[in-house]
Every structure is written in C-alpha cells, then in structure tokens.
Amino acid sequence: IPDVTVFNTAWLIEKDLSEFYATMAKKTEGKAKEAFTMLSDWEKGHETFFREYRDKLSEIYSKMPWGG
C-alpha cells in the first residue's frame, strides 16, 4: 500500500516543518517572526491535507478484501 506510506511521509515532513517554523517564530521578533508565523500556518494547511488524505486512504484500504 505505497499510497498510504507516501502520504504518511508527506504528513510527517509537513508536521516537522510547521513545528520548526512555529519554534522559530517564538524565538524571533518583527518581520522574521511574521514570516515564520506565516510559514508555520502555511505548513499546517499542508499537514492537515496530507493527514486527512492518508486517513481516507487507510480507511479505503482497511475495507478491501485481501487474498482474493
């Protein structure tokens, strides 16, 4: 089931990026803080998309008849 693996990996990457940018936003001020906050929010959107798609694929695959 390579689709689920790909979307899970994409979700983890986006999650890590979102957390990284959020951490950097807490450590900076001014324009840098604004930029890191914007990037964190942007990556959260990607994170949500990949997580939801991964969950949908997992649900579909879990209902497939295997072995025949």
PDB file of N, CA and C in Angstrom:
ATOM      1  N   ILE A   1       0.848  -1.172   0.000  1.00  0.00           N
ATOM      2  CA  ILE A   1       0.000   0.000   0.000  1.00  0.00           C
ATOM      3  C   ILE A   1       0.902   1.247   0.000  1.00  0.00           C
ATOM      4  N   PRO A   2       1.562   1.482  -1.105  1.00  0.00           N
ATOM      5  CA  PRO A   2       2.520   2.594  -1.144  1.00  0.00           C
ATOM      6  C   PRO A   2       1.873   3.968  -0.993  1.00  0.00           C
ATOM      7  N   ASP A   3       0.608   4.115  -1.397  1.00  0.00           N
ATOM      8  CA  ASP A   3      -0.044   5.427  -1.290  1.00  0.00           C
ATOM      9  C   ASP A   3      -0.052   5.917   0.155  1.00  0.00           C
ATOM     10  N   VAL A   4      -0.435   5.039   1.063  1.00  0.00           N
ATOM     11  CA  VAL A   4      -0.533   5.417   2.467  1.00  0.00           C
ATOM     12  C   VAL A   4       0.846   5.799   3.001  1.00  0.00           C
ATOM     13  N   THR A   5       1.853   5.051   2.626  1.00  0.00           N
ATOM     14  CA  THR A   5       3.221   5.341   3.071  1.00  0.00           C
ATOM     15  C   THR A   5       3.680   6.698   2.563  1.00  0.00           C
ATOM     16  N   VAL A   6       3.407   6.998   1.311  1.00  0.00           N
ATOM     17  CA  VAL A   6       3.802   8.279   0.732  1.00  0.00           C
ATOM     18  C   VAL A   6       3.099   9.431   1.446  1.00  0.00           C
ATOM     19  N   PHE A   7       1.791   9.298   1.647  1.00  0.00           N
ATOM     20  CA  PHE A   7       1.058  10.380   2.296  1.00  0.00           C
ATOM     21  C   PHE A   7       1.415  10.492   3.775  1.00  0.00           C
ATOM     22  N   ASN A   8       1.742   9.394   4.413  1.00  0.00           N
ATOM     23  CA  ASN A   8       2.176   9.461   5.807  1.00  0.00           C
ATOM     24  C   ASN A   8       3.521  10.181   5.902  1.00  0.00           C
ATOM     25  N   THR A   9       4.431   9.872   4.997  1.00  0.00           N
ATOM     26  CA  THR A   9       5.727  10.537   4.979  1.00  0.00           C
ATOM     27  C   THR A   9       5.570  12.032   4.701  1.00  0.00           C
ATOM     28  N   ALA A  10       4.732  12.371   3.741  1.00  0.00           N
ATOM     29  CA  ALA A  10       4.474  13.784   3.437  1.00  0.00           C
ATOM     30  C   ALA A  10       3.884  14.496   4.653  1.00  0.00           C
ATOM     31  N   TRP A  11       2.946  13.847   5.333  1.00  0.00           N
ATOM     32  CA  TRP A  11       2.343  14.433   6.537  1.00  0.00           C
ATOM     33  C   TRP A  11       3.406  14.694   7.597  1.00  0.00           C
ATOM     34  N   LEU A  12       4.295  13.723   7.823  1.00  0.00           N
ATOM     35  CA  LEU A  12       5.338  13.891   8.836  1.00  0.00           C
ATOM     36  C   LEU A  12       6.289  15.033   8.477  1.00  0.00           C
ATOM     37  N   ILE A  13       6.635  15.158   7.210  1.00  0.00           N
ATOM     38  CA  ILE A  13       7.512  16.247   6.778  1.00  0.00           C
ATOM     39  C   ILE A  13       6.843  17.593   7.031  1.00  0.00           C
ATOM     40  N   GLU A  14       5.596  17.715   6.620  1.00  0.00           N
ATOM     41  CA  GLU A  14       4.876  18.979   6.809  1.00  0.00           C
ATOM     42  C   GLU A  14       4.693  19.297   8.297  1.00  0.00           C
ATOM     43  N   LYS A  15       4.441  18.284   9.090  1.00  0.00           N
ATOM     44  CA  LYS A  15       4.290  18.467  10.533  1.00  0.00           C
ATOM     45  C   LYS A  15       5.589  18.986  11.140  1.00  0.00           C
ATOM     46  N   ASP A  16       6.698  18.372  10.758  1.00  0.00           N
ATOM     47  CA  ASP A  16       8.005  18.814  11.261  1.00  0.00           C
ATOM     48  C   ASP A  16       8.302  20.255  10.851  1.00  0.00           C
ATOM     49  N   LEU A  17       8.017  20.592   9.598  1.00  0.00           N
ATOM     50  CA  LEU A  17       8.256  21.959   9.138  1.00  0.00           C
ATOM     51  C   LEU A  17       7.390  22.965   9.889  1.00  0.00           C
ATOM     52  N   SER A  18       6.129  22.632  10.071  1.00  0.00           N
ATOM     53  CA  SER A  18       5.227  23.517  10.798  1.00  0.00           C
ATOM     54  C   SER A  18       5.726  23.765  12.215  1.00  0.00           C
ATOM     55  N   GLU A  19       6.139  22.708  12.885  1.00  0.00           N
ATOM     56  CA  GLU A  19       6.657  22.835  14.253  1.00  0.00           C
ATOM     57  C   GLU A  19       7.959  23.630  14.280  1.00  0.00           C
ATOM     58  N   PHE A  20       8.829  23.403  13.310  1.00  0.00           N
ATOM     59  CA  PHE A  20      10.090  24.143  13.233  1.00  0.00           C
ATOM     60  C   PHE A  20       9.819  25.640  13.082  1.00  0.00           C
ATOM     61  N   TYR A  21       8.968  26.005  12.127  1.00  0.00           N
ATOM     62  CA  TYR A  21       8.675  27.419  11.905  1.00  0.00           C
ATOM     63  C   TYR A  21       7.990  28.042  13.118  1.00  0.00           C
ATOM     64  N   ALA A  22       7.117  27.309  13.785  1.00  0.00           N
ATOM     65  CA  ALA A  22       6.463  27.829  14.990  1.00  0.00           C
ATOM     66  C   ALA A  22       7.491  28.082  16.093  1.00  0.00           C
ATOM     67  N   THR A  23       8.437  27.182  16.239  1.00  0.00           N
ATOM     68  CA  THR A  23       9.501  27.351  17.234  1.00  0.00           C
ATOM     69  C   THR A  23      10.349  28.572  16.908  1.00  0.00           C
ATOM     70  N   MET A  24      10.691  28.728  15.640  1.00  0.00           N
ATOM     71  CA  MET A  24      11.496  29.883  15.227  1.00  0.00           C
ATOM     72  C   MET A  24      10.729  31.188  15.434  1.00  0.00           C
ATOM     73  N   ALA A  25       9.424  31.162  15.200  1.00  0.00           N
ATOM     74  CA  ALA A  25       8.612  32.368  15.406  1.00  0.00           C
ATOM     75  C   ALA A  25       8.647  32.797  16.868  1.00  0.00           C
ATOM     76  N   LYS A  26       8.691  31.832  17.774  1.00  0.00           N
ATOM     77  CA  LYS A  26       8.747  32.152  19.206  1.00  0.00           C
ATOM     78  C   LYS A  26      10.094  32.762  19.601  1.00  0.00           C
ATOM     79  N   LYS A  27      11.116  32.491  18.820  1.00  0.00           N
ATOM     80  CA  LYS A  27      12.469  32.944  19.154  1.00  0.00           C
ATOM     81  C   LYS A  27      12.870  34.243  18.451  1.00  0.00           C
ATOM     82  N   THR A  28      11.992  34.762  17.614  1.00  0.00           N
ATOM     83  CA  THR A  28      12.340  35.949  16.841  1.00  0.00           C
ATOM     84  C   THR A  28      11.327  37.064  17.071  1.00  0.00           C
ATOM     85  N   GLU A  29      11.612  38.207  16.474  1.00  0.00           N
ATOM     86  CA  GLU A  29      10.721  39.373  16.592  1.00  0.00           C
ATOM     87  C   GLU A  29      10.544  40.029  15.229  1.00  0.00           C
ATOM     88  N   GLY A  30       9.618  40.931  15.162  1.00  0.00           N
ATOM     89  CA  GLY A  30       9.424  41.755  13.970  1.00  0.00           C
ATOM     90  C   GLY A  30       9.071  40.972  12.728  1.00  0.00           C
ATOM     91  N   LYS A  31       9.711  41.381  11.612  1.00  0.00           N
ATOM     92  CA  LYS A  31       9.412  40.773  10.304  1.00  0.00           C
ATOM     93  C   LYS A  31       9.746  39.285  10.268  1.00  0.00           C
ATOM     94  N   ALA A  32      10.820  38.904  10.947  1.00  0.00           N
ATOM     95  CA  ALA A  32      11.191  37.481  10.978  1.00  0.00           C
ATOM     96  C   ALA A  32      10.098  36.669  11.657  1.00  0.00           C
ATOM     97  N   LYS A  33       9.577  37.185  12.769  1.00  0.00           N
ATOM     98  CA  LYS A  33       8.503  36.493  13.487  1.00  0.00           C
ATOM     99  C   LYS A  33       7.271  36.355  12.592  1.00  0.00           C
ATOM    100  N   GLU A  34       6.945  37.435  11.886  1.00  0.00           N
ATOM    101  CA  GLU A  34       5.794  37.399  10.969  1.00  0.00           C
ATOM    102  C   GLU A  34       6.000  36.344   9.880  1.00  0.00           C
ATOM    103  N   ALA A  35       7.197  36.308   9.323  1.00  0.00           N
ATOM    104  CA  ALA A  35       7.489  35.355   8.254  1.00  0.00           C
ATOM    105  C   ALA A  35       7.414  33.915   8.765  1.00  0.00           C
ATOM    106  N   PHE A  36       8.022  33.651   9.918  1.00  0.00           N
ATOM    107  CA  PHE A  36       7.983  32.296  10.467  1.00  0.00           C
ATOM    108  C   PHE A  36       6.562  31.881  10.844  1.00  0.00           C
ATOM    109  N   THR A  37       5.787  32.808  11.350  1.00  0.00           N
ATOM    110  CA  THR A  37       4.392  32.506  11.698  1.00  0.00           C
ATOM    111  C   THR A  37       3.593  32.173  10.439  1.00  0.00           C
ATOM    112  N   MET A  38       3.797  32.969   9.376  1.00  0.00           N
ATOM    113  CA  MET A  38       3.107  32.718   8.117  1.00  0.00           C
ATOM    114  C   MET A  38       3.503  31.356   7.550  1.00  0.00           C
ATOM    115  N   LEU A  39       4.798  31.043   7.585  1.00  0.00           N
ATOM    116  CA  LEU A  39       5.259  29.746   7.080  1.00  0.00           C
ATOM    117  C   LEU A  39       4.694  28.589   7.905  1.00  0.00           C
ATOM    118  N   SER A  40       4.650  28.764   9.216  1.00  0.00           N
ATOM    119  CA  SER A  40       4.093  27.719  10.085  1.00  0.00           C
ATOM    120  C   SER A  40       2.627  27.460   9.741  1.00  0.00           C
ATOM    121  N   ASP A  41       1.862  28.543   9.592  1.00  0.00           N
ATOM    122  CA  ASP A  41       0.439  28.394   9.246  1.00  0.00           C
ATOM    123  C   ASP A  41       0.272  27.736   7.876  1.00  0.00           C
ATOM    124  N   TRP A  42       1.113  28.113   6.931  1.00  0.00           N
ATOM    125  CA  TRP A  42       1.061  27.549   5.588  1.00  0.00           C
ATOM    126  C   TRP A  42       1.332  26.044   5.627  1.00  0.00           C
ATOM    127  N   GLU A  43       2.360  25.651   6.380  1.00  0.00           N
ATOM    128  CA  GLU A  43       2.697  24.233   6.502  1.00  0.00           C
ATOM    129  C   GLU A  43       1.616  23.461   7.261  1.00  0.00           C
ATOM    130  N   LYS A  44       0.947  24.099   8.205  1.00  0.00           N
ATOM    131  CA  LYS A  44      -0.159  23.439   8.913  1.00  0.00           C
ATOM    132  C   LYS A  44      -1.274  23.066   7.949  1.00  0.00           C
ATOM    133  N   GLY A  45      -1.515  23.925   6.971  1.00  0.00           N
ATOM    134  CA  GLY A  45      -2.513  23.607   5.946  1.00  0.00           C
ATOM    135  C   GLY A  45      -2.127  22.371   5.156  1.00  0.00           C
ATOM    136  N   HIS A  46      -0.849  22.286   4.787  1.00  0.00           N
ATOM    137  CA  HIS A  46      -0.368  21.094   4.079  1.00  0.00           C
ATOM    138  C   HIS A  46      -0.447  19.864   4.982  1.00  0.00           C
ATOM    139  N   GLU A  47      -0.069  20.055   6.230  1.00  0.00           N
ATOM    140  CA  GLU A  47      -0.113  18.950   7.198  1.00  0.00           C
ATOM    141  C   GLU A  47      -1.525  18.386   7.301  1.00  0.00           C
ATOM    142  N   THR A  48      -2.492  19.270   7.415  1.00  0.00           N
ATOM    143  CA  THR A  48      -3.892  18.837   7.509  1.00  0.00           C
ATOM    144  C   THR A  48      -4.320  18.082   6.260  1.00  0.00           C
ATOM    145  N   PHE A  49      -3.979  18.612   5.079  1.00  0.00           N
ATOM    146  CA  PHE A  49      -4.340  17.961   3.828  1.00  0.00           C
ATOM    147  C   PHE A  49      -3.781  16.538   3.761  1.00  0.00           C
ATOM    148  N   PHE A  50      -2.474  16.398   4.007  1.00  0.00           N
ATOM    149  CA  PHE A  50      -1.849  15.078   3.891  1.00  0.00           C
ATOM    150  C   PHE A  50      -2.353  14.104   4.952  1.00  0.00           C
ATOM    151  N   ARG A  51      -2.608  14.587   6.164  1.00  0.00           N
ATOM    152  CA  ARG A  51      -3.130  13.718   7.211  1.00  0.00           C
ATOM    153  C   ARG A  51      -4.524  13.212   6.849  1.00  0.00           C
ATOM    154  N   GLU A  52      -5.387  14.122   6.398  1.00  0.00           N
ATOM    155  CA  GLU A  52      -6.747  13.724   6.035  1.00  0.00           C
ATOM    156  C   GLU A  52      -6.750  12.759   4.850  1.00  0.00           C
ATOM    157  N   TYR A  53      -5.905  13.022   3.856  1.00  0.00           N
ATOM    158  CA  TYR A  53      -5.847  12.138   2.693  1.00  0.00           C
ATOM    159  C   TYR A  53      -5.311  10.766   3.086  1.00  0.00           C
ATOM    160  N   ARG A  54      -4.283  10.756   3.934  1.00  0.00           N
ATOM    161  CA  ARG A  54      -3.730   9.484   4.431  1.00  0.00           C
ATOM    162  C   ARG A  54      -4.800   8.702   5.179  1.00  0.00           C
ATOM    163  N   ASP A  55      -5.562   9.380   6.020  1.00  0.00           N
ATOM    164  CA  ASP A  55      -6.618   8.718   6.786  1.00  0.00           C
ATOM    165  C   ASP A  55      -7.708   8.157   5.875  1.00  0.00           C
ATOM    166  N   LYS A  56      -8.062   8.902   4.815  1.00  0.00           N
ATOM    167  CA  LYS A  56      -9.064   8.411   3.867  1.00  0.00           C
ATOM    168  C   LYS A  56      -8.560   7.164   3.140  1.00  0.00           C
ATOM    169  N   LEU A  57      -7.304   7.204   2.693  1.00  0.00           N
ATOM    170  CA  LEU A  57      -6.741   6.033   2.020  1.00  0.00           C
ATOM    171  C   LEU A  57      -6.686   4.833   2.966  1.00  0.00           C
ATOM    172  N   SER A  58      -6.286   5.060   4.201  1.00  0.00           N
ATOM    173  CA  SER A  58      -6.231   3.974   5.179  1.00  0.00           C
ATOM    174  C   SER A  58      -7.609   3.362   5.383  1.00  0.00           C
ATOM    175  N   GLU A  59      -8.614   4.204   5.427  1.00  0.00           N
ATOM    176  CA  GLU A  59      -9.992   3.719   5.596  1.00  0.00           C
ATOM    177  C   GLU A  59     -10.412   2.873   4.392  1.00  0.00           C
ATOM    178  N   ILE A  60     -10.117   3.344   3.199  1.00  0.00           N
ATOM    179  CA  ILE A  60     -10.463   2.602   1.980  1.00  0.00           C
ATOM    180  C   ILE A  60      -9.761   1.250   1.967  1.00  0.00           C
ATOM    181  N   TYR A  61      -8.451   1.259   2.222  1.00  0.00           N
ATOM    182  CA  TYR A  61      -7.690   0.010   2.186  1.00  0.00           C
ATOM    183  C   TYR A  61      -8.120  -0.963   3.285  1.00  0.00           C
ATOM    184  N   SER A  62      -8.537  -0.440   4.415  1.00  0.00           N
ATOM    185  CA  SER A  62      -8.933  -1.324   5.517  1.00  0.00           C
ATOM    186  C   SER A  62     -10.217  -2.099   5.197  1.00  0.00           C
ATOM    187  N   LYS A  63     -10.990  -1.603   4.239  1.00  0.00           N
ATOM    188  CA  LYS A  63     -12.257  -2.258   3.872  1.00  0.00           C
ATOM    189  C   LYS A  63     -12.137  -3.147   2.632  1.00  0.00           C
ATOM    190  N   MET A  64     -10.951  -3.208   2.041  1.00  0.00           N
ATOM    191  CA  MET A  64     -10.749  -4.022   0.837  1.00  0.00           C
ATOM    192  C   MET A  64     -10.606  -5.499   1.213  1.00  0.00           C
ATOM    193  N   PRO A  65     -11.187  -6.353   0.397  1.00  0.00           N
ATOM    194  CA  PRO A  65     -10.983  -7.778   0.632  1.00  0.00           C
ATOM    195  C   PRO A  65      -9.568  -8.186   0.198  1.00  0.00           C
ATOM    196  N   TRP A  66      -8.847  -8.806   1.069  1.00  0.00           N
ATOM    197  CA  TRP A  66      -7.482  -9.215   0.774  1.00  0.00           C
ATOM    198  C   TRP A  66      -7.415 -10.712   0.531  1.00  0.00           C
ATOM    199  N   GLY A  67      -6.569 -11.099  -0.334  1.00  0.00           N
ATOM    200  CA  GLY A  67      -6.355 -12.510  -0.568  1.00  0.00           C
ATOM    201  C   GLY A  67      -7.234 -13.122  -1.644  1.00  0.00           C
ATOM    202  N   GLY A  68      -7.949 -12.293  -2.380  1.00  0.00           N
ATOM    203  CA  GLY A  68      -8.745 -12.965  -3.345  1.00  0.00           C
ATOM    204  C   GLY A  68      -9.272 -12.231  -4.451  1.00  0.00           C
TER     205      GLY A  68
END
